[in-house]
mmCIF file of C-alpha atoms in Angstrom:
data_model
loop_
_atom_site.group_PDB
_atom_site.id
_atom_site.type_symbol
_atom_site.label_atom_id
_atom_site.label_comp_id
_atom_site.label_asym_id
_atom_site.label_seq_id
_atom_site.Cartn_x
_atom_site.Cartn_y
_atom_site.Cartn_z
ATOM 1 C CA MET A 11 0.772 -22.718 -10.952
ATOM 2 C CA HIS A 12 2.951 -20.306 -12.908
ATOM 3 C CA ILE A 13 3.261 -16.692 -11.782
ATOM 4 C CA VAL A 14 3.564 -14.449 -14.823
ATOM 5 C CA ALA A 15 4.317 -11.113 -13.160
ATOM 6 C CA VAL A 16 4.159 -9.073 -10.001
ATOM 7 C CA THR A 17 2.385 -5.727 -10.122
ATOM 8 C CA GLY A 18 4.595 -3.704 -7.770
ATOM 9 C CA ALA A 19 7.455 -1.402 -8.713
ATOM 10 C CA GLN A 20 10.025 -3.936 -7.474
ATOM 11 C CA ARG A 21 10.288 -7.696 -7.654
ATOM 12 C CA ASP A 22 8.744 -9.484 -4.706
ATOM 13 C CA PRO A 23 11.386 -10.927 -2.343
ATOM 14 C CA GLN A 24 9.242 -14.049 -1.905
ATOM 15 C CA VAL A 25 9.401 -14.773 -5.655
ATOM 16 C CA PRO A 26 12.490 -12.881 -6.865
ATOM 17 C CA GLU A 27 12.592 -14.804 -10.131
ATOM 18 C CA VAL A 28 9.229 -13.344 -11.218
ATOM 19 C CA PRO A 29 9.561 -10.106 -13.205
ATOM 20 C CA THR A 30 7.461 -6.992 -12.706
ATOM 21 C CA LEU A 31 4.940 -5.875 -15.307
ATOM 22 C CA LYS A 32 7.256 -2.973 -16.170
ATOM 23 C CA GLU A 33 10.127 -5.377 -16.790
ATOM 24 C CA GLN A 34 7.871 -7.117 -19.303
ATOM 25 C CA GLY A 35 7.165 -3.894 -21.176
ATOM 26 C CA MET A 36 3.826 -2.979 -19.598
ATOM 27 C CA ASN A 37 3.843 0.497 -18.097
ATOM 28 C CA MET A 38 1.689 -0.401 -15.126
ATOM 29 C CA GLU A 39 2.084 -0.637 -11.399
ATOM 30 C CA ALA A 40 -0.624 -1.560 -8.918
ATOM 31 C CA THR A 41 -0.257 -2.284 -5.238
ATOM 32 C CA ALA A 42 -2.690 -2.796 -2.411
ATOM 33 C CA TRP A 43 -2.473 -1.053 0.915
ATOM 34 C CA PHE A 44 -4.328 -1.030 4.180
ATOM 35 C CA ALA A 45 -4.927 1.914 6.493
ATOM 36 C CA MET A 46 -6.443 2.678 9.843
ATOM 37 C CA TYR A 47 -8.819 5.617 10.076
ATOM 38 C CA GLY A 48 -10.272 7.489 13.022
ATOM 39 C CA PRO A 49 -13.417 9.557 13.233
ATOM 40 C CA ALA A 50 -13.603 12.964 11.551
ATOM 41 C CA GLY A 51 -12.551 15.760 13.877
ATOM 42 C CA MET A 52 -10.238 13.542 15.898
ATOM 43 C CA LYS A 53 -8.236 15.516 18.428
ATOM 44 C CA PRO A 54 -4.650 16.158 17.229
ATOM 45 C CA GLU A 55 -3.184 14.593 20.389
ATOM 46 C CA ALA A 56 -5.151 11.381 19.839
ATOM 47 C CA LEU A 57 -4.166 11.305 16.172
ATOM 48 C CA GLN A 58 -0.493 11.720 17.059
ATOM 49 C CA ARG A 59 -0.683 8.887 19.607
ATOM 50 C CA LEU A 60 -2.397 6.625 17.085
ATOM 51 C CA GLU A 61 0.147 7.464 14.359
ATOM 52 C CA LYS A 62 3.059 6.800 16.698
ATOM 53 C CA ALA A 63 1.584 3.480 17.838
ATOM 54 C CA MET A 64 0.971 2.346 14.253
ATOM 55 C CA VAL A 65 4.432 3.312 12.991
ATOM 56 C CA ASN A 66 6.143 1.751 16.016
ATOM 57 C CA GLY A 67 4.008 -1.377 15.702
ATOM 58 C CA MET A 68 4.987 -1.838 12.072
ATOM 59 C CA ARG A 69 8.641 -1.592 13.043
ATOM 60 C CA THR A 70 8.601 -4.430 15.587
ATOM 61 C CA PRO A 71 10.417 -7.539 14.360
ATOM 62 C CA ALA A 72 7.446 -9.793 15.107
ATOM 63 C CA MET A 73 4.977 -7.649 13.121
ATOM 64 C CA ARG A 74 7.409 -7.154 10.227
ATOM 65 C CA GLU A 75 8.103 -10.892 9.990
ATOM 66 C CA HIS A 76 4.411 -11.752 10.191
ATOM 67 C CA LEU A 77 3.409 -9.307 7.458
ATOM 68 C CA LEU A 78 6.327 -10.280 5.227
ATOM 69 C CA ARG A 79 5.294 -13.956 5.526
ATOM 70 C CA LEU A 80 1.829 -12.923 4.321
ATOM 71 C CA GLY A 81 3.341 -11.125 1.342
ATOM 72 C CA TYR A 82 2.916 -7.575 2.617
ATOM 73 C CA GLU A 83 5.550 -4.889 2.914
ATOM 74 C CA PRO A 84 5.061 -3.230 6.320
ATOM 75 C CA VAL A 85 5.421 0.531 6.074
ATOM 76 C CA GLY A 86 3.580 2.522 8.733
ATOM 77 C CA SER A 87 3.045 6.175 7.925
ATOM 78 C CA THR A 88 1.590 9.386 9.243
ATOM 79 C CA SER A 89 -1.838 10.686 8.307
ATOM 80 C CA ASP A 90 -0.181 13.301 6.068
ATOM 81 C CA GLU A 91 1.784 10.592 4.226
ATOM 82 C CA LEU A 92 -1.383 8.513 3.842
ATOM 83 C CA ALA A 93 -3.299 11.525 2.489
ATOM 84 C CA ALA A 94 -0.539 12.206 -0.068
ATOM 85 C CA MET A 95 -0.538 8.559 -1.170
ATOM 86 C CA GLN A 96 -4.324 8.534 -1.518
ATOM 87 C CA LYS A 97 -4.225 11.742 -3.561
ATOM 88 C CA ALA A 98 -1.600 10.249 -5.884
ATOM 89 C CA ASP A 99 -3.591 7.008 -6.256
ATOM 90 C CA LEU A 100 -6.774 8.924 -7.065
ATOM 91 C CA ALA A 101 -4.974 10.967 -9.718
ATOM 92 C CA ARG A 102 -3.412 7.841 -11.246
ATOM 93 C CA TRP A 103 -6.601 5.776 -11.372
ATOM 94 C CA GLU A 104 -9.185 8.468 -12.165
ATOM 95 C CA LYS A 105 -8.815 8.330 -15.975
ATOM 96 C CA PRO A 106 -8.824 4.515 -16.350
ATOM 97 C CA ILE A 107 -11.798 4.168 -14.009
ATOM 98 C CA LYS A 108 -13.803 6.856 -15.822
ATOM 99 C CA ALA A 109 -13.002 5.120 -19.125
ATOM 100 C CA THR A 110 -14.809 1.987 -17.905
ATOM 101 C CA GLY A 111 -18.040 3.905 -17.317
ATOM 102 C CA VAL A 112 -18.315 2.562 -13.768
ATOM 103 C CA VAL A 113 -20.391 4.793 -11.511
ATOM 104 C CA LEU A 114 -20.489 4.382 -7.737
ATOM 105 C CA ASP A 115 -23.482 5.494 -5.701
#
C-alpha cells in the first residue's frame, strides 16, 4: 500500500514522510472529529461537569496514548468550542455539498 497524502493541516506523526494535500498543491483540508452530546435543555451544572470530565479524560496519558495509536489527535473541548468548530465546518462545506445536488431528508 502507498499512502499518497494526508488530509489534515499538518503531517501525521504516524507517517511523517507522507505530505499533506496542501503540500502537494491542493487547497483542501478535511479532518474527522467525534463529539459527545447531551439532551437539549441540559442543566448548565450538568453540562459543566460533563465538559470537565471529557476534557480531563482526554488529557490522561492512557487515553492520549490509546487515541494516538488509533490515529486520532485527542483534543477535548467545551460545548462553546465545539459549536464554533461545527459552525466553521458548516460554512466551509456548504458550497461544495450544495454543488453536488445532494439533498438530505
